[in-house]
Amino acid sequence: MRGLRSDDPGAAEVGTTETTMEPAGYSHPTLPNVRYWDLPGIGTTPFPAAKYLKEMKFERFDFFIIISATRFSENDVKLAKEIKRQGKQFYFVRSKIDADLYSMRKQKKVINEEEELEKIRSDCLRRLAEAGFPNPTVFLISSLEPNRFDFIRLNEGLEGDLNNVKKRIFVLALPNLSAEIVQRKYEILKKHIWMFATLSGGLGAVPVPGFSLACDIGILIGAIVYFRKCLGLDDASLQRLAKRAGKPVEELKATVKAPLLGEITPDVIMRLSWGAAVVTVSALEFALDFVPVIGSIFGAVSSSVMTYKMLSAALTDLTENAERVVKVAFETD
């Protein structure tokens, strides 16, 4: 969910033995305000069920993902009931599905993958219903193949149960596994443009020659860098995606056609399609700064409009590039 592999810096520890001995928080690599928590397994020797339910402080978390690599146990059900009692959302995840399918192929040589997945899902649903959850939702995933099985559905479910602010942040934090995720990010970032445009308009009203242009360029640079990170087009994000997809990072970078991936400077801003218009409008603003009231009104409106148009064009360009990168990474349409 953080777009990292086990050997990436900052990745959660993995192993064949118990590795999580106390709650561990992991920040998102590009959006540090987003934090995922890995909790110790319930019912282990250090954390018997009764002790576990008291010590994990469930009230501080937004939602829970109960993960099992085999059948869901009695302790998993106890945990789900306690989460439900506290009015929190939770999801059942059956992990390591790739290993199950591999094992079946070793036994049967040829299998019907869809039928086998349905058998696993039906078995999970039946057992959970018998334990007191009549309509549970179970997601089948493989962390090694996140663009297969139910991983994207899981993210959509989590997104749907968050409040509006956290929903937007959650979507922006998702790794780019599909063009659909990129499009959802675009819709959210598009709403941010008004915020930047409003800020630009407020600063544009200040009647100081040259002040508005300097502020507008600073706002544009900051916004484009932020958009680029959210869309996974900064260098670190491209490196992680290349590693996950098993492709050379140079192959992904070769698909990017925008001038917005290197260092963003005032010169780069001026070379964009709206750069000439910015210069013209800025010249008019400079001339009108000496005219009381009219200069401030013109500066506010022109700065706001130009910032909005330039950021709209930049966001569209970055989104198209992000979609091309995803297509090449996972060889999909």
XYZ file of C-alpha atoms in Angstrom:
333
model
C 0.000 0.000 0.000
C 3.023 2.284 0.408
C 4.439 1.279 -2.974
C 7.550 -0.307 -1.415
C 9.222 -3.685 -1.730
C 10.677 -5.458 1.318
C 14.274 -4.367 0.580
C 13.422 -0.680 0.007
C 14.576 1.856 2.618
C 11.847 2.346 5.219
C 9.951 -0.833 4.296
C 8.237 -2.877 7.003
C 10.189 -5.895 8.177
C 9.090 -9.233 6.729
C 10.098 -12.787 7.529
C 8.995 -16.369 8.052
C 9.000 -15.890 11.830
C 7.125 -13.359 13.956
C 8.620 -9.936 13.198
C 6.128 -7.456 14.726
C 6.489 -7.474 18.509
C 4.853 -4.081 19.169
C 2.767 -1.577 17.155
C 4.958 -0.031 14.451
C 3.983 3.029 12.410
C 5.156 3.532 8.825
C 4.817 6.878 7.063
C 4.023 7.100 3.371
C 7.241 7.803 1.404
C 5.923 10.974 -0.283
C 2.991 11.999 1.952
C 4.390 11.764 5.504
C 1.064 12.696 7.155
C -0.322 9.334 5.987
C 0.703 6.602 8.421
C 0.015 2.867 8.326
C 0.356 0.767 11.482
C 1.465 -2.835 11.674
C 0.102 -4.494 14.822
C 1.364 -7.762 16.364
C -0.668 -10.846 15.599
C -3.487 -11.617 18.032
C -3.328 -14.896 19.930
C 0.473 -15.257 19.840
C 2.411 -16.042 23.030
C 3.338 -12.389 23.739
C -0.191 -11.237 22.923
C -2.960 -13.618 24.012
C -6.409 -12.441 22.938
C -7.532 -10.964 26.293
C -4.334 -8.932 26.706
C -4.296 -7.877 23.076
C -7.742 -6.285 23.091
C -6.736 -4.100 26.046
C -3.288 -2.991 24.868
C -3.654 -2.070 21.190
C -5.655 1.163 21.824
C -8.026 0.707 18.902
C -9.573 4.152 19.333
C -6.610 5.888 17.670
C -6.973 4.111 14.304
C -9.305 4.971 11.415
C -9.930 1.448 10.164
C -8.487 -2.049 10.427
C -7.352 -4.731 8.002
C -7.414 -8.234 9.500
C -4.990 -10.336 7.481
C -4.649 -14.102 7.382
C -2.518 -16.255 5.109
C -4.707 -19.306 5.845
C -8.167 -19.677 7.374
C -9.492 -16.940 9.631
C -9.160 -18.067 13.245
C -11.320 -17.727 16.351
C -9.003 -14.938 17.516
C -9.511 -13.057 14.233
C -13.244 -13.191 14.864
C -12.801 -11.929 18.456
C -10.758 -9.053 17.106
C -13.373 -8.189 14.478
C -16.163 -8.230 17.066
C -14.233 -5.822 19.319
C -13.562 -3.472 16.391
C -17.242 -3.602 15.464
C -18.245 -2.903 19.072
C -16.174 0.282 18.968
C -17.938 1.421 15.801
C -14.839 1.110 13.604
C -14.634 -0.215 10.050
C -12.643 -3.357 9.284
C -11.862 -5.652 6.357
C -10.854 -9.279 6.100
C -7.900 -9.907 3.793
C -6.791 -13.363 2.723
C -3.154 -12.928 1.714
C -0.530 -14.934 -0.230
C -3.042 -15.977 -2.871
C -0.208 -16.327 -5.381
C 1.339 -19.036 -3.169
C -1.980 -20.916 -3.000
C -2.336 -20.918 -6.782
C 1.294 -21.984 -7.199
C 0.748 -24.916 -4.839
C -2.394 -25.982 -6.716
C -0.547 -25.917 -10.035
C 2.213 -28.104 -8.587
C -0.451 -30.634 -7.640
C -2.811 -30.452 -10.622
C -0.579 -29.013 -13.381
C -3.584 -27.218 -14.937
C -6.172 -25.315 -12.893
C -9.059 -22.965 -13.532
C -7.792 -19.914 -11.650
C -11.171 -18.198 -11.374
C -12.804 -21.334 -9.957
C -10.016 -21.840 -7.404
C -10.218 -18.205 -6.271
C -13.970 -18.532 -5.858
C -13.507 -21.667 -3.734
C -11.085 -19.809 -1.422
C -13.413 -16.824 -1.166
C -16.492 -18.997 -0.511
C -14.663 -20.933 2.215
C -13.659 -17.662 3.955
C -17.187 -16.276 3.730
C -18.763 -19.491 5.046
C -16.446 -19.715 8.048
C -16.913 -16.051 8.948
C -20.692 -16.367 8.621
C -20.627 -19.361 10.971
C -18.636 -17.242 13.448
C -21.284 -14.510 13.517
C -20.533 -12.286 10.504
C -23.423 -12.908 8.108
C -22.281 -10.585 5.273
C -18.506 -10.179 5.515
C -16.346 -8.733 2.749
C -13.181 -10.694 2.013
C -10.399 -9.494 -0.280
C -7.952 -11.951 -1.837
C -4.544 -10.357 -2.403
C -0.880 -10.997 -3.077
C 1.588 -8.350 -1.958
C 3.997 -9.606 -4.633
C 1.408 -9.099 -7.389
C -0.635 -6.077 -6.263
C -2.069 -5.359 -9.703
C -3.806 -8.766 -9.667
C -6.636 -10.238 -7.586
C -8.499 -7.868 -5.181
C -5.852 -5.334 -4.203
C -7.393 -2.454 -6.152
C -10.872 -3.379 -4.850
C -9.502 -3.294 -1.308
C -8.200 0.237 -1.823
C -11.542 1.321 -3.273
C -13.313 -0.094 -0.212
C -10.992 1.714 2.193
C -11.424 4.941 0.240
C -15.211 4.686 0.404
C -15.286 4.415 4.197
C -13.113 7.435 5.000
C -14.341 10.982 5.549
C -13.825 13.406 2.672
C -10.514 14.872 3.826
C -8.892 11.531 4.638
C -10.383 9.994 1.493
C -8.573 12.537 -0.693
C -5.286 12.009 1.130
C -5.669 8.221 0.973
C -6.168 8.242 -2.808
C -3.164 10.521 -3.349
C -1.059 8.116 -1.259
C -1.906 5.047 -3.365
C 0.831 3.615 -5.612
C 0.064 3.968 -9.324
C -1.042 0.425 -10.142
C -3.612 1.353 -12.795
C -4.818 4.195 -15.004
C -7.976 4.325 -12.871
C -5.947 5.279 -9.786
C -4.142 7.982 -11.782
C -7.499 9.376 -12.937
C -8.858 9.472 -9.373
C -5.768 11.406 -8.325
C -6.313 13.826 -11.215
C -9.891 14.544 -10.097
C -8.706 15.325 -6.568
C -5.733 17.461 -7.641
C -7.930 19.400 -10.048
C -9.835 20.723 -7.026
C -6.562 21.918 -5.489
C -6.015 24.297 -8.399
C -8.646 26.732 -7.100
C -6.753 26.969 -3.813
C -3.520 27.931 -5.575
C -5.385 30.325 -7.892
C -7.064 32.047 -4.939
C -3.720 32.470 -3.195
C -2.261 33.912 -6.391
C -5.154 36.352 -6.713
C -4.734 37.570 -3.149
C -1.038 38.242 -3.653
C -1.699 39.771 -7.082
C -3.710 42.548 -5.445
C -0.596 43.879 -3.673
C 0.351 47.091 -5.594
C 4.122 46.497 -5.676
C 5.715 46.321 -9.158
C 7.093 42.830 -9.899
C 5.769 41.329 -6.657
C 2.842 39.530 -8.293
C 4.961 37.829 -10.983
C 7.516 36.610 -8.434
C 4.765 35.198 -6.216
C 2.945 33.561 -9.144
C 6.095 31.780 -10.282
C 6.741 30.556 -6.741
C 3.161 29.264 -6.463
C 3.382 27.529 -9.843
C 6.676 25.836 -9.004
C 5.404 24.610 -5.624
C 2.125 23.326 -7.083
C 3.764 21.487 -9.993
C 6.286 19.791 -7.680
C 3.387 18.706 -5.422
C 1.324 17.405 -8.376
C 4.338 15.523 -9.666
C 4.874 13.750 -6.339
C 1.210 12.808 -5.981
C 1.158 11.401 -9.528
C 4.291 9.329 -8.917
C 6.485 11.195 -11.406
C 9.238 12.319 -9.056
C 12.488 10.380 -9.316
C 12.033 8.374 -6.094
C 8.502 7.266 -7.062
C 9.630 6.218 -10.543
C 12.462 4.189 -9.010
C 10.014 2.371 -6.707
C 7.546 1.690 -9.522
C 10.304 0.371 -11.797
C 11.468 -1.984 -9.070
C 7.943 -3.213 -8.402
C 7.264 -3.757 -12.124
C 10.674 -5.326 -12.764
C 11.530 -2.763 -15.433
C 14.578 -0.474 -15.849
C 13.703 2.987 -14.548
C 15.143 4.454 -17.757
C 12.391 2.637 -19.697
C 9.717 4.349 -17.622
C 11.373 7.752 -17.831
C 11.642 7.401 -21.625
C 7.835 7.468 -21.881
C 7.588 10.863 -20.185
C 7.235 13.730 -22.655
C 6.701 16.706 -20.377
C 9.363 19.328 -19.544
C 8.184 19.113 -15.942
C 10.271 16.225 -14.585
C 13.620 17.879 -13.924
C 14.247 20.887 -11.739
C 11.328 23.325 -11.996
C 12.745 26.821 -12.449
C 11.230 30.181 -13.520
C 12.726 29.529 -16.958
C 10.852 26.210 -17.220
C 7.605 27.971 -16.243
C 8.115 30.586 -18.962
C 8.672 27.858 -21.571
C 5.251 26.345 -20.899
C 2.437 27.061 -23.336
C 1.054 29.867 -21.158
C 4.458 31.417 -20.446
C 4.181 34.167 -23.072
C 0.751 35.134 -21.780
C 2.177 35.410 -18.257
C 4.824 37.842 -19.459
C 2.193 39.979 -21.242
C -0.172 40.056 -18.301
C 2.684 40.775 -15.914
C 3.710 43.761 -18.013
C 0.145 45.117 -17.801
C 0.095 44.491 -14.048
C 3.380 46.377 -13.697
C 1.963 49.353 -15.605
C -1.299 49.388 -13.634
C 0.386 49.010 -10.241
C 0.740 52.771 -10.264
C -3.056 53.230 -10.713
C -4.866 53.042 -7.339
C -7.685 50.440 -6.938
C -7.802 49.541 -10.663
C -4.271 48.150 -10.506
C -5.089 46.001 -7.481
C -8.305 44.642 -9.022
C -6.616 43.849 -12.341
C -3.671 42.233 -10.544
C -5.894 40.009 -8.423
C -8.074 38.811 -11.296
C -5.275 38.339 -13.836
C -3.000 36.474 -11.406
C -5.802 34.160 -10.352
C -6.891 33.386 -13.928
C -3.371 32.813 -15.254
C -2.397 30.584 -12.331
C -5.543 28.517 -12.810
C -4.978 28.071 -16.558
C -1.290 27.224 -16.249
C -1.843 24.705 -13.459
C -4.751 23.112 -15.340
C -2.522 22.623 -18.374
C 0.376 21.333 -16.252
C -1.851 18.873 -14.346
C -3.339 17.493 -17.574
C 0.158 17.041 -18.995
C 1.457 15.306 -15.868
C -1.599 13.021 -15.675
C -1.168 11.886 -19.281
C 2.476 11.115 -18.575
C 1.597 9.192 -15.404
C -0.890 7.065 -17.347
C 1.754 6.296 -19.994
C 4.210 5.259 -17.283
C 1.671 2.875 -15.718
C 0.886 1.367 -19.104
C 4.560 0.670 -19.817
C 5.255 -0.567 -16.277
C 2.495 -3.164 -16.256
C 2.057 -3.604 -20.024
C -1.672 -2.857 -19.886
C -4.091 -0.640 -21.783
